[in-house]
Short mmCIF file of C-alpha atoms in Angstrom, two decimals:
data_model
loop_
_atom_site.label_atom_id
_atom_site.label_comp_id
_atom_site.label_asym_id
_atom_site.label_seq_id
_atom_site.Cartn_x
_atom_site.Cartn_y
_atom_site.Cartn_z
CA MET A 1 -66.80 -39.82 1.54
CA SER A 2 -67.09 -40.04 5.14
CA ASP A 3 -66.25 -36.21 6.67
CA PRO A 4 -63.84 -37.05 8.92
CA ALA A 5 -62.26 -38.83 6.04
CA LEU A 6 -62.54 -35.83 4.20
CA LEU A 7 -61.10 -33.79 6.62
CA SER A 8 -57.58 -35.92 6.79
CA ILE A 9 -56.86 -36.19 2.97
CA GLN A 10 -57.45 -32.11 2.95
CA GLN A 11 -55.24 -32.46 6.03
CA ALA A 12 -52.55 -34.39 4.61
CA LEU A 13 -52.74 -32.47 1.16
CA ALA A 14 -52.20 -29.13 3.13
CA SER A 15 -48.98 -30.58 4.91
CA ILE A 16 -47.15 -32.31 1.11
CA ALA A 17 -47.67 -28.62 0.14
CA ASP A 18 -45.95 -26.74 2.39
CA ARG A 19 -43.35 -29.12 2.38
CA LEU A 20 -42.73 -28.25 -1.36
CA GLY A 21 -42.61 -25.74 -0.60
CA SER A 22 -39.85 -25.16 1.72
CA ILE A 23 -38.04 -27.45 -0.44
CA GLU A 24 -38.42 -24.68 -3.32
CA THR A 25 -37.22 -21.93 -1.19
CA LYS A 26 -34.26 -24.18 -0.29
CA ILE A 27 -32.38 -24.62 -2.86
CA GLY A 28 -33.58 -21.39 -4.77
CA LEU A 29 -35.88 -21.88 -7.45
CA GLU A 30 -38.96 -19.77 -7.62
CA SER A 31 -42.43 -19.81 -6.39
CA SER A 32 -45.18 -21.45 -7.36
CA THR A 33 -47.20 -18.79 -6.03
CA GLU A 34 -45.32 -16.20 -8.68
CA ALA A 35 -47.95 -17.15 -11.70
CA GLY A 36 -50.89 -16.30 -8.95
CA ASP A 37 -52.01 -13.60 -7.26
CA GLY A 38 -50.20 -14.78 -4.11
CA PRO A 39 -46.63 -12.71 -3.52
CA ALA A 40 -43.64 -13.97 -4.73
CA LEU A 41 -40.77 -15.93 -2.88
CA LEU A 42 -37.12 -14.16 -3.12
CA PRO A 43 -34.18 -16.31 -3.51
CA PRO A 44 -32.28 -17.13 -0.48
CA ALA A 45 -29.09 -14.87 -1.11
CA VAL A 46 -31.61 -12.25 -1.47
CA SER A 47 -33.44 -13.24 1.76
CA ALA A 48 -30.86 -13.49 3.74
CA PHE A 49 -29.25 -10.46 3.22
CA ASP A 50 -32.96 -8.23 3.63
CA LYS A 51 -32.61 -10.26 7.05
CA HIS A 52 -28.51 -9.26 7.60
CA VAL A 53 -29.78 -5.60 7.09
CA ALA A 54 -33.18 -5.39 8.52
CA SER A 55 -30.77 -7.26 12.60
CA THR A 56 -27.92 -4.71 11.99
CA LEU A 57 -27.96 -1.39 9.61
CA PRO A 58 -31.31 0.33 11.48
CA SER A 59 -29.05 0.28 14.55
CA LEU A 60 -25.71 2.45 13.50
CA LEU A 61 -27.64 4.88 11.21
CA SER A 62 -29.81 5.11 14.66
CA ALA A 63 -26.30 5.49 16.70
CA ILE A 64 -25.31 8.42 14.12
CA ALA A 65 -28.97 9.99 14.26
CA THR A 66 -27.97 10.89 18.30
CA ILE A 67 -24.11 11.82 17.51
CA GLY A 68 -26.01 14.91 15.42
CA ASN A 69 -22.83 15.84 13.05
CA SER A 70 -23.60 17.02 9.79
CA GLU A 71 -20.77 15.33 8.31
CA ILE A 72 -21.77 11.67 10.25
CA SER A 73 -25.11 12.02 8.63
CA ALA A 74 -23.77 11.75 5.27
CA ALA A 75 -21.15 9.41 5.72
CA GLY A 76 -24.78 7.18 7.14
CA GLY A 77 -26.72 7.90 4.63
CA ILE A 78 -23.88 7.16 2.44
CA ILE A 79 -23.87 3.95 4.24
CA GLU A 80 -27.27 3.34 3.50
CA ASN A 81 -27.29 3.12 -0.12
CA CYS A 82 -23.94 1.79 -0.56
CA TRP A 83 -26.15 -1.40 1.27
CA ALA A 84 -29.09 -0.44 -1.09
CA CYS A 85 -26.77 -1.08 -3.92
CA MET A 86 -25.49 -3.97 -2.38
CA ARG A 87 -28.52 -5.85 -2.46
CA VAL A 88 -29.36 -4.76 -6.09
CA VAL A 89 -26.76 -6.38 -7.08
CA VAL A 90 -26.87 -9.51 -5.36
CA ALA A 91 -31.10 -10.08 -6.04
CA VAL A 92 -29.20 -9.94 -9.82
CA ALA A 93 -26.88 -12.51 -9.86
CA ALA A 94 -29.47 -14.82 -7.86
CA SER A 95 -31.96 -14.41 -10.83
CA SER A 96 -29.14 -14.35 -13.75
CA GLY A 97 -26.67 -17.21 -14.95
CA LYS A 98 -23.47 -16.87 -14.05
CA PRO A 99 -21.40 -15.13 -16.70
CA SER A 100 -18.53 -16.98 -18.89
CA PRO A 101 -15.42 -17.00 -17.65
CA ALA A 102 -13.87 -14.15 -20.18
CA ASP A 103 -16.97 -12.21 -19.83
CA ARG A 104 -17.15 -11.80 -16.16
CA ASN A 105 -14.87 -9.56 -15.67
CA ALA A 106 -16.69 -6.68 -18.13
CA VAL A 107 -20.05 -7.89 -16.88
CA LEU A 108 -19.52 -7.17 -13.79
CA SER A 109 -18.03 -3.35 -14.08
CA GLU A 110 -21.41 -3.31 -15.79
CA LEU A 111 -23.66 -4.52 -13.23
CA LEU A 112 -21.95 -2.45 -10.15
CA LYS A 113 -22.42 0.96 -12.52
CA ALA A 114 -25.97 0.20 -13.46
CA SER A 115 -26.43 -0.14 -9.86
CA GLY A 116 -25.38 2.38 -8.97
CA LEU A 117 -22.50 0.40 -5.99
CA ALA A 118 -19.60 2.15 -8.37
CA GLY A 119 -18.55 4.88 -7.27
CA ALA A 120 -21.09 4.98 -3.91
CA THR A 121 -19.18 6.41 -1.55
CA ALA A 122 -17.03 9.47 -3.58
CA GLY A 123 -18.75 11.05 -1.15
CA LEU A 124 -17.03 10.16 1.99
CA GLN A 125 -13.69 11.76 0.00
CA LYS A 126 -15.41 15.48 0.53
CA LEU A 127 -16.07 14.74 3.87
CA GLY A 128 -13.23 14.48 7.62
CA ARG A 129 -12.70 18.15 7.21
CA ASP A 130 -14.70 18.66 10.82
CA ARG A 131 -11.97 17.39 13.39
CA ASP A 132 -15.57 16.65 15.38
CA ALA A 133 -15.92 13.50 12.63
CA SER A 134 -12.89 12.72 10.62
CA ASN A 135 -12.08 9.46 12.95
CA HIS A 136 -15.73 8.80 11.63
CA ILE A 137 -15.30 9.45 8.04
CA LYS A 138 -12.28 8.02 8.15
CA ALA A 139 -13.80 4.23 9.73
CA VAL A 140 -16.68 4.48 7.91
CA GLY A 141 -13.90 4.92 4.82
CA GLU A 142 -12.07 1.92 5.68
CA ALA A 143 -15.22 -0.44 6.66
CA MET A 144 -16.74 0.27 3.02
CA GLY A 145 -13.55 -0.99 1.63
CA CYS A 146 -15.79 -4.96 2.07
CA ILE A 147 -18.14 -4.18 -1.46
CA SER A 148 -15.05 -5.22 -2.95
CA TRP A 149 -16.02 -8.83 -2.06
CA LEU A 150 -18.36 -8.87 -5.23
CA THR A 151 -15.89 -8.36 -7.66
CA LEU A 152 -13.77 -11.17 -6.05
CA ASP A 153 -13.83 -15.27 -7.77
CA GLY A 154 -13.97 -17.37 -4.98
CA PRO A 155 -14.30 -17.44 -1.42
CA SER A 156 -14.10 -13.63 0.88
CA ALA A 157 -15.71 -14.48 3.44
CA GLU A 158 -12.25 -13.30 5.19
CA PHE A 159 -11.55 -10.29 2.47
CA VAL A 160 -15.16 -8.46 4.38
CA LYS A 161 -13.67 -9.68 7.55
CA SER A 162 -9.93 -7.86 6.69
CA ALA A 163 -12.50 -4.34 6.41
CA ALA A 164 -13.44 -4.09 9.64
CA ASP A 165 -9.81 -4.98 11.10
CA GLY A 166 -8.99 -1.65 9.14
CA SER A 167 -12.15 -0.07 10.36
CA GLU A 168 -11.51 -0.70 13.34
CA TYR A 169 -8.26 1.03 14.49
CA TRP A 170 -10.11 4.68 13.60
CA SER A 171 -12.37 3.58 15.45
CA ASN A 172 -10.68 3.28 19.09
CA ARG A 173 -9.21 6.13 17.93
CA VAL A 174 -12.46 7.80 18.24
CA LEU A 175 -12.93 6.21 21.27
CA LYS A 176 -10.48 7.74 22.77
CA ASP A 177 -10.93 11.36 21.34
CA ASN A 178 -15.03 10.90 23.81
CA ARG A 179 -13.00 9.43 26.81
CA GLY A 180 -14.57 10.89 29.31
CA LYS A 181 -16.94 14.02 27.53
CA LYS A 182 -20.79 14.05 27.68
CA GLY A 183 -22.89 11.59 24.74
CA ARG A 184 -19.50 9.00 24.46
CA LEU A 185 -21.91 6.66 24.54
CA ALA A 186 -23.76 7.78 21.23
CA HIS A 187 -19.79 6.65 19.97
CA ILE A 188 -19.75 3.89 22.08
CA THR A 189 -22.29 2.23 20.38
CA PHE A 190 -20.89 3.54 16.11
CA CYS A 191 -17.55 1.78 16.52
CA ALA A 192 -19.56 -1.62 17.38
CA ASN A 193 -22.66 -1.06 15.36
CA LEU A 194 -20.24 -0.36 12.26
CA GLY A 195 -17.73 -3.39 13.27
CA ASN A 196 -20.73 -5.35 13.92
CA LEU A 197 -22.60 -4.90 10.50
CA VAL A 198 -19.45 -5.33 8.10
CA LYS A 199 -18.17 -8.89 10.31
CA GLU A 200 -22.32 -9.41 9.99
CA LEU A 201 -21.51 -9.53 5.52
CA SER A 202 -18.42 -11.04 6.55
CA ILE A 203 -20.77 -14.39 7.98
CA TYR A 204 -23.25 -13.68 5.38
CA VAL A 205 -21.36 -14.02 2.16
CA LYS A 206 -19.22 -16.94 3.80
CA LYS A 207 -22.80 -19.04 4.03
CA SER A 208 -24.69 -16.96 1.37
CA HIS A 209 -21.52 -17.35 -1.57
CA THR A 210 -19.19 -19.93 -0.32
CA THR A 211 -17.40 -18.98 -4.02
CA GLY A 212 -18.09 -16.47 -4.70
CA LEU A 213 -20.82 -14.11 -6.23
CA ALA A 214 -24.15 -16.95 -6.18
CA TRP A 215 -25.92 -17.42 -9.12
CA LYS A 216 -28.50 -18.58 -10.49
CA MET A 217 -28.41 -22.28 -11.06
CA GLY A 218 -30.20 -24.95 -13.31
CA GLY A 219 -30.05 -23.75 -16.47
CA ALA A 220 -31.08 -20.21 -16.24
CA PRO A 221 -29.28 -17.91 -18.60
CA PRO A 222 -25.81 -16.01 -17.94
CA LEU A 223 -25.84 -12.38 -17.59
CA SER A 224 -24.19 -10.18 -20.15
CA LYS A 225 -23.57 -6.33 -20.79
CA GLU A 226 -26.56 -6.07 -23.34
CA ASN A 227 -29.55 -7.19 -20.43
CA VAL A 228 -27.73 -6.13 -16.75
CA GLU A 229 -29.85 -2.21 -17.55
CA ALA A 230 -32.95 -4.64 -17.18
CA ALA A 231 -31.96 -6.59 -14.82
CA VAL A 232 -31.81 -4.19 -12.86
CA ALA A 233 -34.37 -2.31 -13.98
CA THR A 234 -36.84 -5.77 -12.72
CA ALA A 235 -34.25 -6.13 -9.50
CA ARG A 236 -35.76 -3.27 -8.21
CA GLY A 237 -39.45 -3.39 -8.93
CA LYS A 238 -39.45 -3.17 -12.79
CA GLY A 239 -38.56 0.08 -12.83
CA THR A 240 -40.06 1.45 -9.76
CA LYS A 241 -39.04 3.15 -6.46
CA ASP A 242 -39.27 0.50 -4.01
CA ALA A 243 -37.74 0.21 -0.46
CA ALA A 244 -34.65 -1.43 -1.91
CA ALA A 245 -34.25 0.53 -4.21
CA PRO A 246 -30.92 3.02 -3.36
CA THR A 247 -31.13 6.39 -3.57
CA ALA A 248 -28.23 9.40 -4.02
CA PRO A 249 -27.55 10.44 -0.04
CA ALA A 250 -28.60 14.34 -0.24
CA PRO A 251 -25.12 17.22 -0.40
CA ALA A 252 -27.08 19.36 1.70
CA PRO A 253 -24.66 18.08 5.16
CA ALA A 254 -21.25 17.34 2.88
CA ALA A 255 -21.82 21.28 2.24
CA ALA A 256 -23.34 22.93 4.94
CA ALA A 257 -19.29 21.15 6.49
CA ALA A 258 -17.48 21.98 3.62
CA THR A 259 -19.02 25.98 3.95
CA SER A 260 -18.63 25.98 8.16
CA SER A 261 -14.84 24.76 6.97
CA SER A 262 -14.33 27.68 4.49
CA PRO A 263 -13.77 31.31 6.30
CA LYS A 264 -13.16 32.61 3.08
CA LYS A 265 -17.13 31.53 1.77
CA LYS A 266 -19.03 35.05 1.90
CA GLY A 267 -21.51 33.63 3.51
CA MET A 268 -19.34 33.28 6.50
CA VAL A 269 -17.86 36.80 6.11
CA ASN A 270 -21.19 38.39 6.29
CA SER A 271 -22.29 36.87 9.39
CA GLY A 272 -18.90 36.98 11.21
CA LEU A 273 -19.78 40.79 10.20
CA ASN A 274 -23.16 41.01 11.38
CA ALA A 275 -21.84 39.45 15.46
CA LEU A 276 -19.67 41.92 15.33
CA LYS A 277 -21.70 44.42 14.77
CA SER A 278 -24.33 43.12 16.87
CA ALA A 279 -21.77 42.76 20.10
CA LEU A 280 -20.61 46.43 20.07
CA GLU A 281 -24.31 47.49 19.40
CA ALA A 282 -24.91 45.82 23.23
CA LYS A 283 -21.73 47.71 24.52
CA ARG A 284 -22.54 50.95 24.30
CA THR A 285 -22.54 53.27 26.86
CA ASN A 286 -25.90 54.68 29.03
CA THR A 287 -25.21 57.78 27.33
CA GLY A 288 -24.74 56.49 23.75
CA GLU A 289 -21.07 56.57 22.86
CA SER A 290 -19.72 53.60 20.92
CA ALA A 291 -17.73 50.52 22.34
CA ALA A 292 -14.67 52.11 21.28
CA SER A 293 -14.30 55.71 22.97
CA GLY A 294 -11.90 55.82 25.02
CA LEU A 295 -9.14 53.80 23.13
CA LYS A 296 -5.63 55.67 22.95
CA LYS A 297 -4.83 56.68 19.32
CA VAL A 298 -2.30 54.02 17.53
CA THR A 299 0.75 56.07 16.05
CA ARG A 300 2.71 54.54 12.93
CA ASP A 301 5.35 53.79 14.85
CA GLN A 302 3.58 51.48 17.16
CA GLN A 303 2.38 49.89 13.52
CA SER A 304 3.96 46.56 13.28
CA TRP A 305 2.62 46.28 9.83
CA ARG A 306 4.77 50.67 8.33
CA LYS A 307 7.91 50.68 8.17
CA GLU A 308 7.61 53.07 10.22
CA TYR A 309 7.87 50.22 12.76
CA LYS A 310 10.42 50.28 16.40
CA GLN A 311 9.61 47.89 19.50
CA ASP A 312 11.23 49.40 22.52
CA GLY A 313 12.93 51.77 20.40
CA GLY A 314 14.98 49.93 18.96
CA SER A 315 15.17 49.09 14.88
CA ALA A 316 12.54 48.85 12.58
CA PRO A 317 13.08 45.16 11.08
CA VAL A 318 13.80 43.98 7.95
CA PRO A 319 12.11 42.29 6.20
CA THR A 320 12.94 38.69 5.00
CA SER A 321 11.32 36.73 1.15
CA LEU A 322 11.35 33.21 0.75
CA PRO A 323 13.52 31.07 -1.73
CA ARG A 324 12.15 30.72 -5.07
CA PRO A 325 11.69 27.80 -6.24
CA THR A 326 14.22 26.32 -8.61
CA ALA A 327 13.78 25.94 -12.04
CA LYS A 328 14.53 22.05 -11.82
CA ALA A 329 11.32 21.33 -8.87
CA ALA A 330 9.16 23.22 -11.32
CA VAL A 331 10.45 20.80 -14.26
CA ALA A 332 9.88 17.93 -11.85
CA SER A 333 6.03 18.72 -11.06
CA SER A 334 5.37 18.90 -14.73
CA LYS A 335 6.79 15.57 -15.14
CA PRO A 336 3.81 13.41 -17.19
CA ALA A 337 2.69 10.00 -15.23
CA PRO A 338 4.05 7.24 -17.14
CA PRO A 339 1.48 5.36 -18.91
CA SER A 340 0.18 1.99 -17.44
CA LYS A 341 0.51 -1.32 -18.81
CA CYS A 342 -0.93 -4.87 -18.81
CA GLU A 343 0.90 -7.08 -21.71
CA TYR A 344 3.00 -9.76 -21.97
CA HIS A 345 6.11 -9.09 -23.25
CA ALA A 346 7.41 -12.15 -25.25
CA PRO A 347 11.73 -11.91 -25.77
CA SER A 348 11.56 -12.00 -21.63
CA GLN A 349 8.66 -14.28 -21.71
CA LYS A 350 7.42 -12.28 -18.24
CA TRP A 351 4.50 -10.48 -18.04
CA LEU A 352 4.39 -6.46 -17.64
CA VAL A 353 1.48 -5.24 -14.74
CA GLU A 354 2.61 -1.61 -14.67
CA HIS A 355 1.08 1.47 -12.98
CA GLN A 356 -2.85 0.37 -12.77
CA VAL A 357 -4.55 3.12 -10.45
CA SER A 358 -7.83 3.06 -9.84
CA SER A 359 -9.85 4.48 -7.21
CA THR A 360 -10.97 2.94 -3.82
CA ASN A 361 -15.04 3.44 -4.71
CA ASN A 362 -14.05 1.27 -8.70
CA PRO A 363 -11.69 -0.81 -7.81
CA MET A 364 -9.77 -2.73 -10.77
CA VAL A 365 -9.98 -6.00 -11.35
CA LEU A 366 -7.44 -7.65 -14.00
CA THR A 367 -6.87 -10.81 -15.19
CA VAL A 368 -3.54 -12.27 -16.50
CA ASP A 369 -3.22 -15.69 -18.44
CA VAL A 370 -0.33 -17.75 -17.81
CA THR A 371 -0.02 -20.68 -20.96
CA ASP A 372 3.64 -21.49 -19.88
CA GLN A 373 5.50 -22.04 -16.68
CA LYS A 374 8.09 -20.28 -17.69
CA GLN A 375 6.38 -17.55 -18.83
CA GLN A 376 7.42 -15.02 -15.48
CA VAL A 377 4.49 -12.39 -13.91
CA TYR A 378 6.24 -8.68 -12.97
CA MET A 379 3.63 -5.26 -10.64
CA TYR A 380 5.14 -2.77 -11.13
CA LYS A 381 3.70 0.79 -8.88
CA CYS A 382 -0.52 -0.39 -8.93
CA THR A 383 -2.76 1.07 -6.33
CA ASN A 384 -5.85 -0.12 -5.75
CA VAL A 385 -6.01 -2.87 -7.74
CA THR A 386 -6.80 -6.87 -8.15
CA VAL A 387 -4.53 -9.36 -10.31
CA VAL A 388 -5.89 -13.04 -10.66
CA ILE A 389 -3.33 -14.88 -12.22
CA THR A 390 -5.00 -18.55 -14.02
CA GLY A 391 -2.23 -21.28 -15.11
CA LYS A 392 1.28 -22.22 -13.45
CA ALA A 393 3.87 -19.50 -13.30
CA LYS A 394 7.65 -19.85 -13.41
CA THR A 395 7.73 -16.87 -10.49
CA ILE A 396 5.66 -13.17 -9.80
CA VAL A 397 6.54 -9.64 -8.45
CA MET A 398 4.85 -7.18 -6.18
CA ASP A 399 7.16 -4.06 -6.42
CA THR A 400 6.72 -0.89 -4.62
CA CYS A 401 3.14 -2.00 -4.81
CA THR A 402 -0.06 -0.34 -2.62
CA LYS A 403 -3.07 -1.57 -1.16
CA CYS A 404 -3.26 -4.42 -4.32
CA ASN A 405 -5.00 -7.77 -4.31
CA LEU A 406 -3.37 -9.86 -5.77
CA ILE A 407 -4.39 -14.34 -6.66
CA PHE A 408 -2.82 -16.97 -8.16
CA ASP A 409 -3.12 -20.35 -8.48
CA THR A 410 1.18 -21.97 -8.63
CA VAL A 411 4.63 -20.18 -8.63
CA VAL A 412 7.49 -23.10 -9.54
CA ALA A 413 9.87 -20.82 -7.93
CA SER A 414 8.41 -18.25 -5.55
CA PHE A 415 6.83 -15.12 -5.20
CA GLU A 416 7.93 -11.27 -4.17
CA VAL A 417 6.78 -8.66 -2.05
CA VAL A 418 8.73 -5.77 -2.39
CA ASN A 419 8.12 -2.08 -1.11
CA GLY A 420 4.70 -2.84 -0.48
CA LYS A 421 2.33 -1.38 1.55
CA ARG A 422 -1.22 -2.92 3.24
CA CYS A 423 -0.88 -6.35 0.37
CA LYS A 424 -3.32 -9.25 0.10
CA VAL A 425 -1.46 -12.42 -1.52
CA GLN A 426 -4.23 -15.37 -2.18
CA VAL A 427 -2.22 -18.36 -2.91
CA LYS A 428 -5.19 -21.37 -4.35
CA GLY A 429 -2.30 -23.84 -5.47
CA VAL A 430 1.07 -24.07 -4.66
CA CYS A 431 4.42 -21.63 -3.22
CA PRO A 432 7.00 -23.42 -2.28
CA SER A 433 8.41 -19.84 -1.49
CA ILE A 434 7.72 -16.53 -0.70
CA ALA A 435 9.84 -13.68 0.05
CA ILE A 436 8.44 -10.12 2.21
CA ASP A 437 11.04 -6.84 1.87
CA LYS A 438 10.54 -3.25 2.85
CA THR A 439 6.61 -4.02 3.67
CA ASP A 440 3.85 -2.42 5.70
CA GLY A 441 2.18 -4.85 5.82
CA CYS A 442 0.95 -7.74 3.94
CA GLN A 443 -1.63 -10.45 4.30
CA VAL A 444 -1.29 -14.45 2.93
CA TYR A 445 -3.64 -16.72 2.54
CA LEU A 446 -2.37 -20.24 2.11
CA SER A 447 -4.37 -22.77 0.54
CA LYS A 448 -4.71 -26.34 2.23
CA GLU A 449 -2.78 -27.89 -0.22
CA THR A 450 -0.04 -25.65 0.42
CA MET A 451 0.16 -24.76 3.97
CA SER A 452 2.87 -27.11 4.90
CA LYS A 453 5.16 -26.56 1.78
CA THR A 454 5.19 -22.50 1.40
CA LYS A 455 8.20 -21.04 3.02
CA PHE A 456 8.59 -17.59 4.89
CA VAL A 457 11.55 -14.80 4.75
CA THR A 458 10.87 -11.61 5.60
CA SER A 459 13.03 -8.76 5.90
CA LYS A 460 12.25 -4.94 7.07
CA SER A 461 9.16 -5.39 7.27
CA SER A 462 5.84 -5.35 9.82
CA GLU A 463 2.51 -5.97 10.24
CA MET A 464 2.94 -9.91 8.10
CA ASN A 465 -0.16 -11.79 8.62
CA VAL A 466 -0.81 -15.56 8.01
CA ASN A 467 -3.92 -17.30 6.96
CA TRP A 468 -4.77 -21.16 6.18
CA PRO A 469 -8.29 -23.00 6.73
CA ASP A 470 -7.89 -25.27 9.41
CA THR A 471 -9.54 -29.37 9.00
CA SER A 472 -13.01 -27.76 9.48
CA GLY A 473 -12.89 -25.41 7.13
CA ASP A 474 -12.81 -22.20 9.51
CA MET A 475 -9.71 -19.42 8.04
CA LYS A 476 -6.84 -19.48 11.22
CA GLU A 477 -4.17 -16.61 10.87
CA ALA A 478 -0.97 -16.23 13.29
CA PRO A 479 1.60 -12.67 13.02
CA ILE A 480 4.57 -13.64 11.23
CA PRO A 481 7.76 -12.07 14.09
CA GLU A 482 9.21 -8.78 13.81
CA GLN A 483 10.75 -8.80 17.26
CA PHE A 484 13.78 -10.69 18.00
CA GLN A 485 16.66 -11.16 20.99
CA HIS A 486 20.03 -11.67 20.33
CA ILE A 487 22.36 -13.08 22.97
CA LEU A 488 26.18 -12.87 22.37
CA ASN A 489 28.12 -16.71 22.79
CA PRO A 490 31.84 -14.99 23.90
CA LYS A 491 32.85 -18.20 23.89
CA ASN A 492 33.11 -18.91 20.43
CA GLY A 493 32.70 -15.59 18.64
CA THR A 494 28.79 -16.37 18.19
CA ILE A 495 25.51 -14.54 17.77
CA SER A 496 21.89 -16.67 18.63
CA SER A 497 18.97 -15.40 18.20
CA GLU A 498 14.88 -16.21 18.91
CA VAL A 499 11.80 -14.96 18.48
CA SER A 500 10.71 -12.38 21.30
CA GLU A 501 8.51 -13.34 23.92
CA LEU A 502 5.73 -11.46 22.77
CA TYR A 503 5.10 -14.50 19.97
CA HIS A 504 4.60 -17.41 22.59
#
C-alpha cells in the first residue's frame, strides 16, 4: 500500500476517534482513557461547574481582598468553602445512580454532611459585629441560601435566582453607605461579583440540572447511606487533598473581629492602658513634672457619684431604682418549646406539620404523602423548612410560618397562607384558589396546567409575586397589586376601585 493511501486511512481513523470522544462527553459516559495512562474526562455537570467557578469566584475573592476587612475576608473564605463542597456533591451525583424516592431525603442529608456543606455557613452567624462589614455579611448570608437547591426535587433555577434578589437588597445598602467614600470602587466590585456569582449559578443549574440534581444515567447503582463516605472520598481524589477539596476557613479573622468588638476583653484593656501611659509620658514637661500637675482637686461635693454631690447649690439627687420584673414574666420565659409534629390525625383526616424548625445552614426537607383527596394538610409555626406534598389533597393551610418552602401536586379546594413571612409556594399540578392573608413576602410558582385556572384572594399582605412559564419555557414574574385607587360616586352611594397606576 502506498504512503499517501496509508496516511489518508490514519487521518480517517483519527477523525472517527475524535468524534466518538465528543459523543461520549455529550452523553456523560466516562472516557476510555480512564483505563489507560491518559487523564479521565470529567462528567459534563462537573466540567460545567468548574467553568462556572473559574469565571465568577476569583473576581469576587479579589474584590474582598481589596476591601481589606477581616470579617468580609472571613465571609469570603466561607463562600469559597461552600462552592468547593457543592462541587463534591455535584461530582458524587454525576458518578452515582439516583436513590429511590423513599431513601432520597436521608441519602441527601448524609451526602451534605459528608461533603461538609451541612453547616458550612455557620461561621456567618459569628460575623457582622463590625458596623463597616455588617451589610456585607447580610448580603453574603442571603446569597448563601441558594445552596439549598441541591435538596429540591424539580426545577430549582428560579429558587437560586431568588437568593440573588434577596442579596441585592443588602448590596444596595452597601453601595449607599459607601457613596462618596474612599475605596468605593472595591465595594461596587464586591456587590456586582456577589450577585453575578449566584445568577451564574442559576444559569448553570438551569442548563445542567434541569429537573433537580443530575444523577448518573445508564444503570449505575443508586447511591445509599452506606456508600456515601466512599463516594465523597472518590470525588475528592480517593481521600487525598486537591484543589477541589473543601477546607475550613481560618477562624483567625472572625476571632480578631470578635475581639475588636468586645471592649471587656483583657487584651483590649491592657492595650488601652498602655496607650494611655504612652500619651501621658509624651506630655511630660521639660522639668519632668507629670502632665496632671496643676489640675484642681475635685472635692467630695463635686463628685457626681457620691451622696454629698450638689449641683448648682441644690440638693443631692435622689437615686431611683428600676422596677423589678413580675413573677408572671419569669414564668413565661421558662415555658418549654412545644414539641414538633409531622403526623397524620385520622379522626379529622388531617396532616399536622407543626413547630418544625431548622437552621439556615442545614435546612430540613419533609415529605407528606397524601393518599386520599379528602385529606387536609396544616402547617403551623414552622421556620426554614421545605415541605413536599405528594398526591391530591383537599386543602392546604400554611399558618404563621417563616422562610418556608412548600411544593405540592394538586389541591381540590384551595391553598391558604396566613401570617407568613418570606414564604415560597410551588404548584406542580392544579390549584383552583390561593388565599394570602396578613403575609409579608410570598412567592408563588404556577405550572402550565394551573396558570389559567388559579384565582388569588389577598388581604393585608405585601411583597406578593406570581411566577409562571411562558411558551418558551422561561419563567415570567408579575407582582400582585397592593395599592388601589378608590373613587366615591355620590349619586348612587357606591365606591369604585381600580389598581394604582404603579402597576400599569
